[in-house]
GROMACS .gro file of C-alpha atoms in nm:
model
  276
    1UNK     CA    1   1.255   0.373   2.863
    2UNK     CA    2   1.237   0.116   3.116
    3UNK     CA    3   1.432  -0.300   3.015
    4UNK     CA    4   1.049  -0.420   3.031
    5UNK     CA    5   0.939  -0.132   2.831
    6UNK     CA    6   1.228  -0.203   2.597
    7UNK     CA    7   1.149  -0.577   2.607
    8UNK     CA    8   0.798  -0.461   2.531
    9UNK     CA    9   0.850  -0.267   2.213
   10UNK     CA   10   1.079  -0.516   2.040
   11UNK     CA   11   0.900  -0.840   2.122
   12UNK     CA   12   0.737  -0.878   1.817
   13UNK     CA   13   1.049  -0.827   1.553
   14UNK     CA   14   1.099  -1.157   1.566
   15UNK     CA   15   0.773  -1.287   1.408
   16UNK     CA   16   0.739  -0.966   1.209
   17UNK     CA   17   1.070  -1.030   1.067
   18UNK     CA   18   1.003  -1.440   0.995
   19UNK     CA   19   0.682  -1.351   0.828
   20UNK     CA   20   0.812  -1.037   0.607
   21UNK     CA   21   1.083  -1.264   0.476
   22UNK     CA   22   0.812  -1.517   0.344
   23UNK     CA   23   0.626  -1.205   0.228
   24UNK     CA   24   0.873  -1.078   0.025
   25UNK     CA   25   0.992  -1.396  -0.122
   26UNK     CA   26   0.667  -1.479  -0.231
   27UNK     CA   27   0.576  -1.083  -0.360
   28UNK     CA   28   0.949  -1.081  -0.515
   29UNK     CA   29   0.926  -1.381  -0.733
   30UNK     CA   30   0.559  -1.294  -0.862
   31UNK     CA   31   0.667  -0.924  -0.929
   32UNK     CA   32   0.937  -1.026  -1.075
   33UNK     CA   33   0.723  -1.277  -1.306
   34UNK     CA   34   0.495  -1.067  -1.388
   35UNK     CA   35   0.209  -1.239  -1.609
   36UNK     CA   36  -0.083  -1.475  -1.442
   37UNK     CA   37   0.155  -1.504  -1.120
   38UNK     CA   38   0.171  -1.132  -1.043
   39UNK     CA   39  -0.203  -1.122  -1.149
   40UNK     CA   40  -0.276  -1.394  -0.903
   41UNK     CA   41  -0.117  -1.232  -0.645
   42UNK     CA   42  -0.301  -0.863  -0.659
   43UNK     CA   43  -0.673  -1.029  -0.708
   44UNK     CA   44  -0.571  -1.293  -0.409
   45UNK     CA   45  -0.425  -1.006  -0.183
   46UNK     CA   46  -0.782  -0.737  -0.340
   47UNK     CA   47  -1.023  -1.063  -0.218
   48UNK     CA   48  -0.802  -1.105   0.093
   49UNK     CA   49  -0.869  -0.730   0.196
   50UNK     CA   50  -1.209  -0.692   0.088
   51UNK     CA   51  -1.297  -1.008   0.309
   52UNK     CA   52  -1.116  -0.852   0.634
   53UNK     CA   53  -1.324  -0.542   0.570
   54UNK     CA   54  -1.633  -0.720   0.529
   55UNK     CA   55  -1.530  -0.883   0.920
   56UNK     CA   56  -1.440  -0.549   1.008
   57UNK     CA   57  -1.809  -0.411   0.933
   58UNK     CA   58  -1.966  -0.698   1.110
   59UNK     CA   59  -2.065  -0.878   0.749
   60UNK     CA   60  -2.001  -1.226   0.772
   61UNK     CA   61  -1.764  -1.373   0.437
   62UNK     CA   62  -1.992  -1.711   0.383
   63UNK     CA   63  -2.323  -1.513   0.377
   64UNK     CA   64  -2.443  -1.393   0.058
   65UNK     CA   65  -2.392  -1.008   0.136
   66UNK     CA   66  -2.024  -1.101   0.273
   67UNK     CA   67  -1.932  -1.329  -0.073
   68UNK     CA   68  -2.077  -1.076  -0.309
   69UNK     CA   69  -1.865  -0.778  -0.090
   70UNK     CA   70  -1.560  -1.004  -0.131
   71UNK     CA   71  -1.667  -1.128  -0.494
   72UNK     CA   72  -1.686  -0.691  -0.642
   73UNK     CA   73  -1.283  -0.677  -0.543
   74UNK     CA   74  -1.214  -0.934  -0.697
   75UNK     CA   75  -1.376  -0.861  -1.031
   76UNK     CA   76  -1.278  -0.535  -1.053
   77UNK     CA   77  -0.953  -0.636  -1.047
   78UNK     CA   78  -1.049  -0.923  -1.351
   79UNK     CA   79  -1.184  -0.554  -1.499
   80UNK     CA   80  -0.822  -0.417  -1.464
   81UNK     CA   81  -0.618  -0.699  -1.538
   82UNK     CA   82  -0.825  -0.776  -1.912
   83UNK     CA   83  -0.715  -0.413  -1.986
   84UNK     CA   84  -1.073  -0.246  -1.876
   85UNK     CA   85  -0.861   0.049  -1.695
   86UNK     CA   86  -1.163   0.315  -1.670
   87UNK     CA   87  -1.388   0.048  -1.528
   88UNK     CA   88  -1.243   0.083  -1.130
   89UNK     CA   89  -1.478   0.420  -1.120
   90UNK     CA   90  -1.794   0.269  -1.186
   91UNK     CA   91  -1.702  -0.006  -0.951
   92UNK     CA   92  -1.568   0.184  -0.665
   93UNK     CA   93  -1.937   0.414  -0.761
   94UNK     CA   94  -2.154   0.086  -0.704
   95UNK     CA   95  -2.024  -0.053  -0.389
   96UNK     CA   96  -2.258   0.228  -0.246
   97UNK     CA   97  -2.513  -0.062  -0.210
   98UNK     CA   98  -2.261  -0.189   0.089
   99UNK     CA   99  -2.330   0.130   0.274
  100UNK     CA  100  -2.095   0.434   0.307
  101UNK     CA  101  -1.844   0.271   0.529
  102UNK     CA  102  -1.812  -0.066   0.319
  103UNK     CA  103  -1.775   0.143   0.030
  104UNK     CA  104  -1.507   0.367   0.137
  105UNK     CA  105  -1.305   0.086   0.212
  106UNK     CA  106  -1.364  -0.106  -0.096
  107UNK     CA  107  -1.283   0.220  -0.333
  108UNK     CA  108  -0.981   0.187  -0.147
  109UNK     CA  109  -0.871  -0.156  -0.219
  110UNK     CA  110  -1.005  -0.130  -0.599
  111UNK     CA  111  -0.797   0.170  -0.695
  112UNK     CA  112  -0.486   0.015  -0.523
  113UNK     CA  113  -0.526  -0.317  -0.719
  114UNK     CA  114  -0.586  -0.101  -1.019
  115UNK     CA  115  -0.259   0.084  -0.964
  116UNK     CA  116  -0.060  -0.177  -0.923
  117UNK     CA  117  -0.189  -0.367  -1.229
  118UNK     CA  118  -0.130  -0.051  -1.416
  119UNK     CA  119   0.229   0.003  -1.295
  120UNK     CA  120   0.343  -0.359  -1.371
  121UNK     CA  121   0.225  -0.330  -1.758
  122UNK     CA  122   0.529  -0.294  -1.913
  123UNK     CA  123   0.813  -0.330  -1.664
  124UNK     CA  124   0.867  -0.469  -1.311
  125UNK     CA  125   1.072  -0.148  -1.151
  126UNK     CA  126   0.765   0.069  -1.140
  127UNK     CA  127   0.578  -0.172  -0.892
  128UNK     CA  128   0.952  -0.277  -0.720
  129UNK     CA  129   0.990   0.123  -0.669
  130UNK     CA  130   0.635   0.186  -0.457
  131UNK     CA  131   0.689  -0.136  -0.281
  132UNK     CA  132   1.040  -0.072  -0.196
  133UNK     CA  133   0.999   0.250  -0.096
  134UNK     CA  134   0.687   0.141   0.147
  135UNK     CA  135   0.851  -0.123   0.261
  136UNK     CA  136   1.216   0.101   0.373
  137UNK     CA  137   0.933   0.358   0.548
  138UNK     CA  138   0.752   0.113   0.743
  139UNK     CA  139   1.065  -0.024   0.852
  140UNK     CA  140   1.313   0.264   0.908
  141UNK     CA  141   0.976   0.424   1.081
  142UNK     CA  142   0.960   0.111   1.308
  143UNK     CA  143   1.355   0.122   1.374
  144UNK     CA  144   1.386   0.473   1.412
  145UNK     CA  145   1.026   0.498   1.678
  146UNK     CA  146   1.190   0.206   1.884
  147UNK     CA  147   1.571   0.324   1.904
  148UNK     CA  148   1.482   0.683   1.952
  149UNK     CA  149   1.107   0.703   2.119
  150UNK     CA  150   1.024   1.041   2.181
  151UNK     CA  151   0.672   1.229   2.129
  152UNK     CA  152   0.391   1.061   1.978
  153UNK     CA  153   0.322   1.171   1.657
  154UNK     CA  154  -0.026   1.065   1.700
  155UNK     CA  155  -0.160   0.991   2.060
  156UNK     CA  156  -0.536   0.936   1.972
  157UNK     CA  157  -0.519   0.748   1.624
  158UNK     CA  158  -0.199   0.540   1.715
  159UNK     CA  159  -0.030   0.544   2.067
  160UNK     CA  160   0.276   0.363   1.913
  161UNK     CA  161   0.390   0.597   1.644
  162UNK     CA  162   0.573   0.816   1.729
  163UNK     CA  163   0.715   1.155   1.533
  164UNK     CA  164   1.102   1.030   1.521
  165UNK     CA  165   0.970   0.699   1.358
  166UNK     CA  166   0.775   0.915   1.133
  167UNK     CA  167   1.061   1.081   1.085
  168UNK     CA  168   1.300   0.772   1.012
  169UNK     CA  169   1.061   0.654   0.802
  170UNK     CA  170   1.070   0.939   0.559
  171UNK     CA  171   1.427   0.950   0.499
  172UNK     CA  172   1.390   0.539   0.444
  173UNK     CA  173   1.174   0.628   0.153
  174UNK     CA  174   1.369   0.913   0.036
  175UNK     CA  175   1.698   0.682   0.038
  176UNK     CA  176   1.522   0.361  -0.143
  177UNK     CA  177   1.351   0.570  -0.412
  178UNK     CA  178   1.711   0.713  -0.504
  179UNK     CA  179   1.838   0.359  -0.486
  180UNK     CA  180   1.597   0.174  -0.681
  181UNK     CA  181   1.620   0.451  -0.967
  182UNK     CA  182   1.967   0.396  -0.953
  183UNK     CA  183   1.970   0.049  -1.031
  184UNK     CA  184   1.716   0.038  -1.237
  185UNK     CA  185   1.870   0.170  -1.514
  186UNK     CA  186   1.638   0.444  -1.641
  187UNK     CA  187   1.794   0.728  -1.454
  188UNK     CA  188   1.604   1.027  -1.313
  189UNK     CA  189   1.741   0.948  -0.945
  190UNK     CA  190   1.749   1.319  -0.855
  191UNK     CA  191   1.352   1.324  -0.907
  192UNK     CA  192   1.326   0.940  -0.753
  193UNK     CA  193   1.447   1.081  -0.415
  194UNK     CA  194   1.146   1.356  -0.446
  195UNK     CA  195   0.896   1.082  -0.531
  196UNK     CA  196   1.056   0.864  -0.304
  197UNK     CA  197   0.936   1.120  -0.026
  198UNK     CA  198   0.625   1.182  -0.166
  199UNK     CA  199   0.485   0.831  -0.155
  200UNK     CA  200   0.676   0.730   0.189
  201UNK     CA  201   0.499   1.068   0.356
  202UNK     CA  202   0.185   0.834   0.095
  203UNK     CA  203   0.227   0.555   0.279
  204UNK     CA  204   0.230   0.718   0.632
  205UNK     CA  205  -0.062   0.833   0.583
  206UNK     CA  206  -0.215   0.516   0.505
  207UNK     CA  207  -0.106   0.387   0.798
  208UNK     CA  208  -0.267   0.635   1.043
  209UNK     CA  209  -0.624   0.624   0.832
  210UNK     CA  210  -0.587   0.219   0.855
  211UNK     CA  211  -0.502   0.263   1.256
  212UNK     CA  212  -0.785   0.542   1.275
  213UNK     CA  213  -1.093   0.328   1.156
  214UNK     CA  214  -0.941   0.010   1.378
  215UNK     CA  215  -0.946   0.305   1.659
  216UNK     CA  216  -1.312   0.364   1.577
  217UNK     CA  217  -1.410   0.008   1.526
  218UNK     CA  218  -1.254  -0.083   1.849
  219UNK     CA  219  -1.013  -0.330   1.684
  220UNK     CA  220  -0.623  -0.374   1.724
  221UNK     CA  221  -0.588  -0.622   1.399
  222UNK     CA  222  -0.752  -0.632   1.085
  223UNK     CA  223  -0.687  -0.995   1.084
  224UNK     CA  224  -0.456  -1.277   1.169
  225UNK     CA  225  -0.289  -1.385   0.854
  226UNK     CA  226   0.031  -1.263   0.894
  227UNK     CA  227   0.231  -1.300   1.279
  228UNK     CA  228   0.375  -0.941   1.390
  229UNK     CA  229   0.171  -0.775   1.129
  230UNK     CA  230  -0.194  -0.866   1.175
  231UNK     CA  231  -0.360  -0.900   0.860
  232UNK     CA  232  -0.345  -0.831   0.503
  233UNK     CA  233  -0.452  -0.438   0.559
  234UNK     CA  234  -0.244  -0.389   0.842
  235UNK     CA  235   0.016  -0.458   0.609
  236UNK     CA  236  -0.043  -0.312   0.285
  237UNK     CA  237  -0.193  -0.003   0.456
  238UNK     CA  238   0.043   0.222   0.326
  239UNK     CA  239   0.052   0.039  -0.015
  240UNK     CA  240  -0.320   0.113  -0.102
  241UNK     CA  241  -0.245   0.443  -0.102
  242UNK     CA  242   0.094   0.491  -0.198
  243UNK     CA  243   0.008   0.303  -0.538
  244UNK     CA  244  -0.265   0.498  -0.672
  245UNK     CA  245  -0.075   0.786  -0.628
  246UNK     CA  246   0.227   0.634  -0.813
  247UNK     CA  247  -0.002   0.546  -1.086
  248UNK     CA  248  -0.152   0.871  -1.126
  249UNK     CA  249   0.175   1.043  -1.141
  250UNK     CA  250   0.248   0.784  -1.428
  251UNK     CA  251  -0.046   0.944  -1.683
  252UNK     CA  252   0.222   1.235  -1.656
  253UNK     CA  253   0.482   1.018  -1.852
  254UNK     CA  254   0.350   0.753  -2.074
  255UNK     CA  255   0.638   0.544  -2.168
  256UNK     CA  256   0.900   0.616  -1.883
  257UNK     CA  257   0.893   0.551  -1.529
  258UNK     CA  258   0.693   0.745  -1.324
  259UNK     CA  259   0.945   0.851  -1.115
  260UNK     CA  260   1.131   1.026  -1.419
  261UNK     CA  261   0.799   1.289  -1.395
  262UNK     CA  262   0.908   1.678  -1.324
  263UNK     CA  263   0.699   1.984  -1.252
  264UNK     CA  264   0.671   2.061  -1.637
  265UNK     CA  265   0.489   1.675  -1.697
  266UNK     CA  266   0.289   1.713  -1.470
  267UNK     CA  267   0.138   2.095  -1.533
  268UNK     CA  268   0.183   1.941  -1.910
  269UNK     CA  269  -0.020   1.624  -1.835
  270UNK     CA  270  -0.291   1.837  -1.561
  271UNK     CA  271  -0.347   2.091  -1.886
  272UNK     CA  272  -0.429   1.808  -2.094
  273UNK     CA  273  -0.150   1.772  -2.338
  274UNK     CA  274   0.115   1.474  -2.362
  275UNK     CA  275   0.479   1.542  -2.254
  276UNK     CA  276   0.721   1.515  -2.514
   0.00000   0.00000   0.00000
């Protein structure tokens, strides 16, 4: 790699960096809240996402079509939030009326608010474990694809990943899910780094599907919001899908955290009984 090539691939850290900081700070302290302020935050981010898509798509946000898109996130987040769990199903069925597209991405952004409403319920390490861990991928992937370069993982979905970064990024997630288990308190870090993996290989793939339908739309940023990121779904790309996954791993082991689930909970929990 050329110095301008180098100069290239690290120009944005710096803005990517500042703006994570406030991200986090502001994520933290509501996680760590919890209540109205961590409710807040997941309907504000759900609206924020659904109204990128809508721009996305071409539907305007202050038309009625564009509000109402932006509007169905929002309460069916309200749905989750006043304990009306089963409710995300008939609202990710209804946003058919947006068209197929609209509707995919909405599904998307319901069952991650939905997750991540779920997961906070009753403690805050649940929710600090999936964004943790998505957080050390995208990062260590971002490190790792810049120090090391190599083959693309990717070419035609995303030039700029490449298949060390993917690589980097896995054992990020592997080493934060064993770390957050750790401190946490509830043990179960032997299965953490397992689930750590599992929802940093999640979050990867998030990313690519997110770069894939700004490939198709012929769009490098879903938005503006936040510098060195883009917008709100560039950034929680691999969050959307690593929390529903997280959450449905949860079902497996009501009462403990979710990364405390083994083989056994979940055959237990897919046969339709309740682990011991």
């Amino acid at each position: 790699m050329t110095g301008a090539e180098q100069s290239s691939a690290w120009r944005d850290l710096r803005p990517r960096v500042l703006s994570a900081l406030v991200l986090v700070a502001v994520s933290g302290g509501c996680i760590g809240f919890g209540g109205l302020a961590y409710t807040l935050m997941v309907l504000l981010a759900m609206g924020g996402m659904a109204a990128e898509a809508a721009g996305l798509f071409g539907l305007r946000v202050k038309s009625l079509r564009g509000g109402l898109y932006v509007l169905w996130a929002v309460c069916a987040g309200l749905s989750a939030a006043a304990g009306h769990w089963g409710y995300f199903i008939l609202f990710c069925m209804s946003a058919c009326v947006f068209g197929a597209p609209l509707c995919a991405v909405m599904s998307v952004i319901i069952m991650a608010g939905t997750a991540l409403l779920w997961l906070r319920q009753e403690s805050l390490w649940p929710v600090l474990f999936v964004v943790a861990v998505v957080v050390a991928s995208d990062t260590s992937a971002y490190m790792a694809g810049r120090l090391l370069g190599g083959p693309k993982l990717a070419p035609r979905i995303s030039p700029g990943k490449t298949r060390s970064g993917a690589l980097g990024g896995l054992v990020g997630a592997v080493l934060m899910g064993g770390g957050i288990a750790l401190l946490s308190g509830y043990g179960g870090a032997a299965l953490a780094l397992l689930w750590g993996g599992i929802l940093g290989v999640s979050a990867q793939i998030g990313d690519l599907a997110e770069s894939a339908m700004k490939r198709a739309l012929g769009v490098k940023d879903s938005g503006t919001l936040l510098p060195g990121h883009g917008g709100l779904l560039d950034r929680f790309d691999g969050l959307v899908i690593a929390a529903p996954v997280a959450a449905a791993i949860s079902l497996a082991v009501p009462g403990a955290p979710f990364w405390c689930a083994g083989l056994h909970d979940l055959v237990h929990a897919l046969a339709g009984g309740m682990p011991g």
